[in-house]
PDB file of C-alpha atoms and ligand atoms in Angstrom:
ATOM      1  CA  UNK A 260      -1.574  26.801 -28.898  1.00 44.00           C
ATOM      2  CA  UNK A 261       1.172  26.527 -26.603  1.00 48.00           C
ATOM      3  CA  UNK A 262      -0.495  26.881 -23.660  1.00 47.00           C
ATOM      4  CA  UNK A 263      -3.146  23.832 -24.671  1.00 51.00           C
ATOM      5  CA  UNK A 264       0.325  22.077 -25.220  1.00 51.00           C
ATOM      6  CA  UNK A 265       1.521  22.650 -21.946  1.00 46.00           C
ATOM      7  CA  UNK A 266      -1.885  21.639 -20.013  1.00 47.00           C
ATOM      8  CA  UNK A 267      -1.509  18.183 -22.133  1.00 48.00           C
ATOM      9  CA  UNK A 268       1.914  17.846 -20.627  1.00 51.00           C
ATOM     10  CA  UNK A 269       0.998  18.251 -17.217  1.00 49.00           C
ATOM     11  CA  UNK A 270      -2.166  16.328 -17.585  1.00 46.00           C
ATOM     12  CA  UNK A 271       0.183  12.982 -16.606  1.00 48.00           C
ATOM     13  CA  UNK A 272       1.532  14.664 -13.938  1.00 48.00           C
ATOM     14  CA  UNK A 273      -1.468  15.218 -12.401  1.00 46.00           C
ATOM     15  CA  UNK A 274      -2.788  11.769 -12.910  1.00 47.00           C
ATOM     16  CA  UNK A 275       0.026  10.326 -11.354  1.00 51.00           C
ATOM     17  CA  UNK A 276       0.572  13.092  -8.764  1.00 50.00           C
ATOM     18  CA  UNK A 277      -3.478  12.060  -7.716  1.00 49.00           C
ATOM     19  CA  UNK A 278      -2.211   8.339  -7.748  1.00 47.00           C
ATOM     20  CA  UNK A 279      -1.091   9.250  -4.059  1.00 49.00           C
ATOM     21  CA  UNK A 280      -3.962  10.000  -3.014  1.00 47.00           C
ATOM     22  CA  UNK A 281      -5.590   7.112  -4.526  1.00 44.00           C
ATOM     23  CA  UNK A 282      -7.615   9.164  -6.319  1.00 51.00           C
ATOM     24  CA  UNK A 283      -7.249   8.433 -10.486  1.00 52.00           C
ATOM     25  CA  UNK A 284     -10.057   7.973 -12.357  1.00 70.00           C
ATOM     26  CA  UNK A 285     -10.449   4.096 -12.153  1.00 84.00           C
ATOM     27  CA  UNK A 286     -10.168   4.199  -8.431  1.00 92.00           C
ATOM     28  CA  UNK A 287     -12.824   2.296  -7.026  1.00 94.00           C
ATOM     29  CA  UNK A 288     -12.576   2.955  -3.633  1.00 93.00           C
ATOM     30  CA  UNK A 289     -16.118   1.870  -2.668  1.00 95.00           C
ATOM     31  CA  UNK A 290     -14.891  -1.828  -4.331  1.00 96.00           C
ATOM     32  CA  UNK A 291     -11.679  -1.530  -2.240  1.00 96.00           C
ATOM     33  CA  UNK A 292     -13.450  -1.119   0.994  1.00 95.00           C
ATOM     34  CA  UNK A 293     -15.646  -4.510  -0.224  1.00 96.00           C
ATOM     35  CA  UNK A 294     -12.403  -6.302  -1.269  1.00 97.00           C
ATOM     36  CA  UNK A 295     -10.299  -5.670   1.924  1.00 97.00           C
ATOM     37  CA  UNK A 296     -12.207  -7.188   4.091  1.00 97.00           C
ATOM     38  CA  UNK A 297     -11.865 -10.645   2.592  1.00 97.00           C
ATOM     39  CA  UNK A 298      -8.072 -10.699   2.765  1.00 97.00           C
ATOM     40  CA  UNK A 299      -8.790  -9.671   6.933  1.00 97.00           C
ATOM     41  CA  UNK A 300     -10.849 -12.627   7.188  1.00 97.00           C
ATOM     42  CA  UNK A 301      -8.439 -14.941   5.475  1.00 97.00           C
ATOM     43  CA  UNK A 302      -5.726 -13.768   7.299  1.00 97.00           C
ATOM     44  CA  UNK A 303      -7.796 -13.701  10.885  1.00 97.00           C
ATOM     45  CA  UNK A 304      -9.380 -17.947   9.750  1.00 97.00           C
ATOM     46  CA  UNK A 305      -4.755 -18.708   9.300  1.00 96.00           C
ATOM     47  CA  UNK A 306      -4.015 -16.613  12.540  1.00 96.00           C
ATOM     48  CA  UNK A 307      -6.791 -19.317  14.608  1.00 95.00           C
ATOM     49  CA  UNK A 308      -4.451 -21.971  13.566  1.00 94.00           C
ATOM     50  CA  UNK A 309      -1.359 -20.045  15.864  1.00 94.00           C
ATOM     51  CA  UNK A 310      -1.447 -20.429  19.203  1.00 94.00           C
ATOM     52  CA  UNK A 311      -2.246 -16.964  20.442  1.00 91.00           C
ATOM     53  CA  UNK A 312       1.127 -16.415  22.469  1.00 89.00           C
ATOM     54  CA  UNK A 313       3.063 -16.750  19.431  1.00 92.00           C
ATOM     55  CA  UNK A 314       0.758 -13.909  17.902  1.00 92.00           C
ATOM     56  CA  UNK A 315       3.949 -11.524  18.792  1.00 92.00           C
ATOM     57  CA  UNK A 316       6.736 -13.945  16.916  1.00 92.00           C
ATOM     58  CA  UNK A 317       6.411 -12.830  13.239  1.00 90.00           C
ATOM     59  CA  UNK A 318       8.354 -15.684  11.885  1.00 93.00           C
ATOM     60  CA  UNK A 319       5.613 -18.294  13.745  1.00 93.00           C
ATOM     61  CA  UNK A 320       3.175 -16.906  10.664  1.00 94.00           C
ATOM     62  CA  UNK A 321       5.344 -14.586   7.920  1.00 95.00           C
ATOM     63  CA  UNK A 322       3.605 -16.873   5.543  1.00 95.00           C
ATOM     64  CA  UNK A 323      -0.187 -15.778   6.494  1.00 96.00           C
ATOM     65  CA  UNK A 324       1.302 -12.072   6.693  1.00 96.00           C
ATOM     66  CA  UNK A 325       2.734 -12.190   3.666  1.00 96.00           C
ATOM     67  CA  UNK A 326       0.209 -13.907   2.065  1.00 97.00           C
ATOM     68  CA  UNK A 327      -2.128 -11.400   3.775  1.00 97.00           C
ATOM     69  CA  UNK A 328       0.279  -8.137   2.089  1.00 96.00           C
ATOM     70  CA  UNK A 329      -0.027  -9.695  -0.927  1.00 96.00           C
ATOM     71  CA  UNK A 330      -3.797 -10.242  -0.945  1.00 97.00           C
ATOM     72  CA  UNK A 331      -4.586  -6.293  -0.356  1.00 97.00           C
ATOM     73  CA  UNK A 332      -2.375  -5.477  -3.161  1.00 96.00           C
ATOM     74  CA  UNK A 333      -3.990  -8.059  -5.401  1.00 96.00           C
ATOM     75  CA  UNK A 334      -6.973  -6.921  -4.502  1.00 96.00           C
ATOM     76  CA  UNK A 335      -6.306  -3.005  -4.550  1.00 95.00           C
ATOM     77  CA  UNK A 336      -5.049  -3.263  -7.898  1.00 94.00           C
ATOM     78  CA  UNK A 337      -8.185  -5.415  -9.430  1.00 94.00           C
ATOM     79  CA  UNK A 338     -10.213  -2.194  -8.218  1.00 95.00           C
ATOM     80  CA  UNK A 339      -7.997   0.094 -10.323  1.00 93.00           C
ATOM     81  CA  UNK A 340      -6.134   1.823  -7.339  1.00 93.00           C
ATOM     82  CA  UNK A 341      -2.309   2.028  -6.216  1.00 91.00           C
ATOM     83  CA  UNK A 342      -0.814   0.042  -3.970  1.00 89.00           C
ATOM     84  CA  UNK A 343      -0.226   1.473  -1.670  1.00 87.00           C
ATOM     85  CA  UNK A 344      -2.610   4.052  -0.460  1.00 92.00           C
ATOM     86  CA  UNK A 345      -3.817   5.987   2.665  1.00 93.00           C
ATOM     87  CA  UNK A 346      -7.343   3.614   2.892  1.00 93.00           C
ATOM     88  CA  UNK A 347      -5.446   0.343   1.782  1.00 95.00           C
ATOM     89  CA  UNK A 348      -2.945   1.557   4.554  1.00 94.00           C
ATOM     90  CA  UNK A 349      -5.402   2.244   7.507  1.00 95.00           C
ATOM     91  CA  UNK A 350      -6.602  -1.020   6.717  1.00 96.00           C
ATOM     92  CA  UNK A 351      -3.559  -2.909   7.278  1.00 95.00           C
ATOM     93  CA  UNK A 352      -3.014  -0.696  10.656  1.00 94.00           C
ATOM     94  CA  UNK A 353      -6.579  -1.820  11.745  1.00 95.00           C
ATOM     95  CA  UNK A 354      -5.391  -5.262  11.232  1.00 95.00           C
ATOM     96  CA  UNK A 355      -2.327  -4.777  13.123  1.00 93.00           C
ATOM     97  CA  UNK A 356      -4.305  -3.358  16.227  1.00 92.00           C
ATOM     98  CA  UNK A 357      -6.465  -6.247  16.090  1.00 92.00           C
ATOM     99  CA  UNK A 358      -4.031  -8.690  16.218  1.00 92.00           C
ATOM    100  CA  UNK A 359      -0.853  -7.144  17.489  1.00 91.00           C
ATOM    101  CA  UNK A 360      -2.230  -4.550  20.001  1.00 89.00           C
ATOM    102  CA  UNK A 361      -0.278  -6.503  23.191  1.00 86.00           C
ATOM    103  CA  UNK A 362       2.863  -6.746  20.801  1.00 86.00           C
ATOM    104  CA  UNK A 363       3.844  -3.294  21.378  1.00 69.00           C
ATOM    105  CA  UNK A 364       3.834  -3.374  25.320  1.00 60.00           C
ATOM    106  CA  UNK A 365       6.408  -6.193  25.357  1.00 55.00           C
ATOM    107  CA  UNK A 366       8.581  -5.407  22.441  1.00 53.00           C
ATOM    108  CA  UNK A 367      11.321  -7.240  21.246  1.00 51.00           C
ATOM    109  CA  UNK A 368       9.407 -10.315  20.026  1.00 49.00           C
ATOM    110  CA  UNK A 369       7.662  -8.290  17.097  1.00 50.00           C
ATOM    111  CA  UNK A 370      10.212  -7.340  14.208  1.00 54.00           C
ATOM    112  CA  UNK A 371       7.597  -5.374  11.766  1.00 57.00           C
ATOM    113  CA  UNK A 372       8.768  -1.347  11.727  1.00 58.00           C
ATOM    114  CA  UNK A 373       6.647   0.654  14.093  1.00 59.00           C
ATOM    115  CA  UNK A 374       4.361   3.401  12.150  1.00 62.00           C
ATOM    116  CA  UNK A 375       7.040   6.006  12.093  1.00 60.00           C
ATOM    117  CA  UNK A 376       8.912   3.584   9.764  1.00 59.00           C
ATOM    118  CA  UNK A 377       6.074   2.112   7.622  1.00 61.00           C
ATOM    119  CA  UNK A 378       5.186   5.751   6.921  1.00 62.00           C
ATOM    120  CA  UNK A 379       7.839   6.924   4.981  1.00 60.00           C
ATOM    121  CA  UNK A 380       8.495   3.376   3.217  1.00 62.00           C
ATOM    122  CA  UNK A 381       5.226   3.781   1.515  1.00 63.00           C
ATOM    123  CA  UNK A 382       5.751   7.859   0.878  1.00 67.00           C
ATOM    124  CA  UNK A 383       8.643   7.086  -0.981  1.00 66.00           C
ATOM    125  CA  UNK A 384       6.901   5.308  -3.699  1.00 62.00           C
ATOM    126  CA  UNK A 385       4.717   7.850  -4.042  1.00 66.00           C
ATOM    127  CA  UNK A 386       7.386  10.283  -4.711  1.00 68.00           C
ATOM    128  CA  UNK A 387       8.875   8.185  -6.904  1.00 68.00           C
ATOM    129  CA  UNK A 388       6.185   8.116  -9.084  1.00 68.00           C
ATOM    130  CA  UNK A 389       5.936  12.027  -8.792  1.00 67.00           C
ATOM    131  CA  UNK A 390       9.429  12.352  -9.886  1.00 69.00           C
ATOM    132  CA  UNK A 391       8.862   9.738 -12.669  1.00 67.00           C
ATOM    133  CA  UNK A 392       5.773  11.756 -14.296  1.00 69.00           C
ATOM    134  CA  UNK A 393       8.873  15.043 -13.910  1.00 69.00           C
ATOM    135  CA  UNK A 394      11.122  13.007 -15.585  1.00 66.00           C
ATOM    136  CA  UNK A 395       8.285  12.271 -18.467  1.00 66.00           C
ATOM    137  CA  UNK A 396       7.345  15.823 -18.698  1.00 66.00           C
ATOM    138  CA  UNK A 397      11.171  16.902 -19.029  1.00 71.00           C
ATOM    139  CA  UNK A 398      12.011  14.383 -21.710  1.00 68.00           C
ATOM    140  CA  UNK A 399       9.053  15.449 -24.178  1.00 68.00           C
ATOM    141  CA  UNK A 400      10.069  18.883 -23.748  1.00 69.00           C
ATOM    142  CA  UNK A 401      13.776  17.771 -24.649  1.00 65.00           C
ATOM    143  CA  UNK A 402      11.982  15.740 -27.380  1.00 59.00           C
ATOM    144  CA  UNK A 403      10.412  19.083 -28.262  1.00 62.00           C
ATOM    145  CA  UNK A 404      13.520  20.913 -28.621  1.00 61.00           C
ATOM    146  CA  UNK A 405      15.325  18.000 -30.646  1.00 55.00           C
ATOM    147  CA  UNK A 406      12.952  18.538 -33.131  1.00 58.00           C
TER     148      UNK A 406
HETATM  149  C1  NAG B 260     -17.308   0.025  -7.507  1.00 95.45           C
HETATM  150  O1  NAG B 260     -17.429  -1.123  -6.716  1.00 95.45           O
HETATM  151  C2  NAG B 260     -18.740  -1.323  -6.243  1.00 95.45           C
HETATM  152  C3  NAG B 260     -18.710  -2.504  -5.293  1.00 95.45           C
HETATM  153  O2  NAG B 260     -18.034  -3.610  -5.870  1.00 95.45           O
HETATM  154  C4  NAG B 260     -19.674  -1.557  -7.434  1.00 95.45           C
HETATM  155  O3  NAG B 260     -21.009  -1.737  -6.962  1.00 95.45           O
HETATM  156  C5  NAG B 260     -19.623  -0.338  -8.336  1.00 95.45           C
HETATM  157  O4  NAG B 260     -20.399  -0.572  -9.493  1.00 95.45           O
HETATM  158  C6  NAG B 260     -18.190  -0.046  -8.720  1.00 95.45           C
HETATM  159  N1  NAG B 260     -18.138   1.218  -9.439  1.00 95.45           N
HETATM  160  C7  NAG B 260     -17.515   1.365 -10.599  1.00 95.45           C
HETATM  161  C8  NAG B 260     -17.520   2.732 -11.171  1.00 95.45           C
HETATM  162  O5  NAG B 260     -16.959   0.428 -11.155  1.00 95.45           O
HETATM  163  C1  NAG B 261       9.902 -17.263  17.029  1.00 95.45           C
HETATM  164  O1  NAG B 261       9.579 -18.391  16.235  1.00 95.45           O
HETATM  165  C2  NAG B 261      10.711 -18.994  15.625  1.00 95.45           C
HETATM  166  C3  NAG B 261      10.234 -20.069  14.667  1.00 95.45           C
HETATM  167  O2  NAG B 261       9.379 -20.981  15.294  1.00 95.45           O
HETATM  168  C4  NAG B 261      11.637 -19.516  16.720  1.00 95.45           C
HETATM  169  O3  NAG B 261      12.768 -20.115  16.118  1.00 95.45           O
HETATM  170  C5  NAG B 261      12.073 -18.350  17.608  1.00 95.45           C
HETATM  171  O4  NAG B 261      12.858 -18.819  18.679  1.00 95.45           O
HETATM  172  C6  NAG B 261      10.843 -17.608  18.139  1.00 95.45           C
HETATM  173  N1  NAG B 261      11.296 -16.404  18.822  1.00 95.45           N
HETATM  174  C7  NAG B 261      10.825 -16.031  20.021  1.00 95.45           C
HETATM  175  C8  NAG B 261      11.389 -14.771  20.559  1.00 95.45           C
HETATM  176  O5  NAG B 261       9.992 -16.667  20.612  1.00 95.45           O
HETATM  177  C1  NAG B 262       0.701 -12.733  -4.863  1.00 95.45           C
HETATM  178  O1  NAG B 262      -0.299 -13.656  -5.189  1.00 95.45           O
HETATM  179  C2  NAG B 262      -0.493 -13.854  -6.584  1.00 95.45           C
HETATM  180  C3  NAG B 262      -1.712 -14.726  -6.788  1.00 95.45           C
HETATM  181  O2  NAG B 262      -1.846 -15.706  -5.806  1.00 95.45           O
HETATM  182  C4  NAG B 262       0.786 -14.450  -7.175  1.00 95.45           C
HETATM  183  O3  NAG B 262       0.626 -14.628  -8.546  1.00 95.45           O
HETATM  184  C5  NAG B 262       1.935 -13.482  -6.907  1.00 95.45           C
HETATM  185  O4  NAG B 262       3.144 -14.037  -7.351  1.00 95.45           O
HETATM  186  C6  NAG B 262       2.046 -13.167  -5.432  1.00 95.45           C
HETATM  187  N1  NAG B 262       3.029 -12.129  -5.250  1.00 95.45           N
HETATM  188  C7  NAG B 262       3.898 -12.140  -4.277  1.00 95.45           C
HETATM  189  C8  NAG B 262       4.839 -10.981  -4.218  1.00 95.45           C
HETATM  190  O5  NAG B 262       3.968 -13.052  -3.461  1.00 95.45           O
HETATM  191  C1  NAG B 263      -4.779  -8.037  24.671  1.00 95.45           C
HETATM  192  O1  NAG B 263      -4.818  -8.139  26.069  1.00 95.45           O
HETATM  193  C2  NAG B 263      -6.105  -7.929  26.629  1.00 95.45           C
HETATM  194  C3  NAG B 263      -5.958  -7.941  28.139  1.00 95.45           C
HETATM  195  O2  NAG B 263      -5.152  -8.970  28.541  1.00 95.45           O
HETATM  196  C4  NAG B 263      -7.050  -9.009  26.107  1.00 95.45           C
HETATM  197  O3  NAG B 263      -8.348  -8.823  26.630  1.00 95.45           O
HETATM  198  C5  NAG B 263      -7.108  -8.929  24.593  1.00 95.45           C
HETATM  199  O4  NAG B 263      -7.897  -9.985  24.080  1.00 95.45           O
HETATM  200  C6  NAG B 263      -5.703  -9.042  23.997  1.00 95.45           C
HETATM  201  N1  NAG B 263      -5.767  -8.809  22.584  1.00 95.45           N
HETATM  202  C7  NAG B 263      -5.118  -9.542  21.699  1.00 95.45           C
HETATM  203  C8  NAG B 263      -5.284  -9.164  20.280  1.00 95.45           C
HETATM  204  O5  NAG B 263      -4.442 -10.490  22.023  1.00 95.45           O
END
């Protein structure tokens, strides 16, 4: 009995644990890899319009990035998955090479965070939520006790 009570506890944990590594059970991953696309060509049809030398000048086109973010996480969460996650992510980075692969050998002009930056902004998230499902599992065990 109060080991099937404990397994039920954790059971959110778990769920939420596998949320970082986009991996729950409503996850559609192979509808994520169909979805992604769509936001790279709408992004790559806006980048046409900018002449390609300002390609490295961020604020020339913040709008069509951020309207590009925002698509993938639109689109990740119709598919059921968290945003963001390691496929969403490589995604985004393939994007980046495309467009801003001579960015990084004149620096200066490009303000986005290199990798070793936009790595642990999206791990901490995913902590978060780790340390959230903790906090759930402590407070029904207080709950518990209370009782
Ligand atoms: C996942 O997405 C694909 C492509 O959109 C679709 O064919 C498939 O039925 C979906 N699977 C589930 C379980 O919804
Ligand atoms: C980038 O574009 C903005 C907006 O057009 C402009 O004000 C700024 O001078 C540009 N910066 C560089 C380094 O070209
Ligand atoms: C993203 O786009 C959706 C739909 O176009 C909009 O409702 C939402 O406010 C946007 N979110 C952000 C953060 O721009
Ligand atoms: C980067 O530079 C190379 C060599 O100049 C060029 O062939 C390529 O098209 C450029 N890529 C982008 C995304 O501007």
């Amino acid at each position: 009995m109060e080991t099937r009570a404990w397994r039920l506890r954790l059971l959110p944990l778990l769920l939420l644990f596998c949320g970082g590594c986009a991996r729950v059970c409503c996850c559609n991953e192979t509808g994520m890899l169909e979805r992604l696309p769509r936001c790279g060509k709408a992004f790559a049809t806006m980048m046409r319009k900018v002449d390609v030398w300002k390609w490295c000048n961020l604020s020339e086109f913040m709008v069509y990035y951020e309207r590009f973010t925002n698509c993938t996480e639109v689109e990740t969460i119709i598919v059921g998955c968290y945003w963001p996650n390691p496929l969403a992510q490589s995604f985004i980075t393939g994007i980046h090479r495309q467009f801003f692969s001579n960015c990084t050998r004149n620096r200066g002009h490009w303000e986005d965070p290199p990798d070793e930056v936009l790595i642990p902004l999206i791990a901490v998230p995913v902590l978060l939520t780790v340390v959230m499902a903790g906090l759930v599992v402590w407070r029904s065990r207080r709950t518990d006790r209370l009782l």
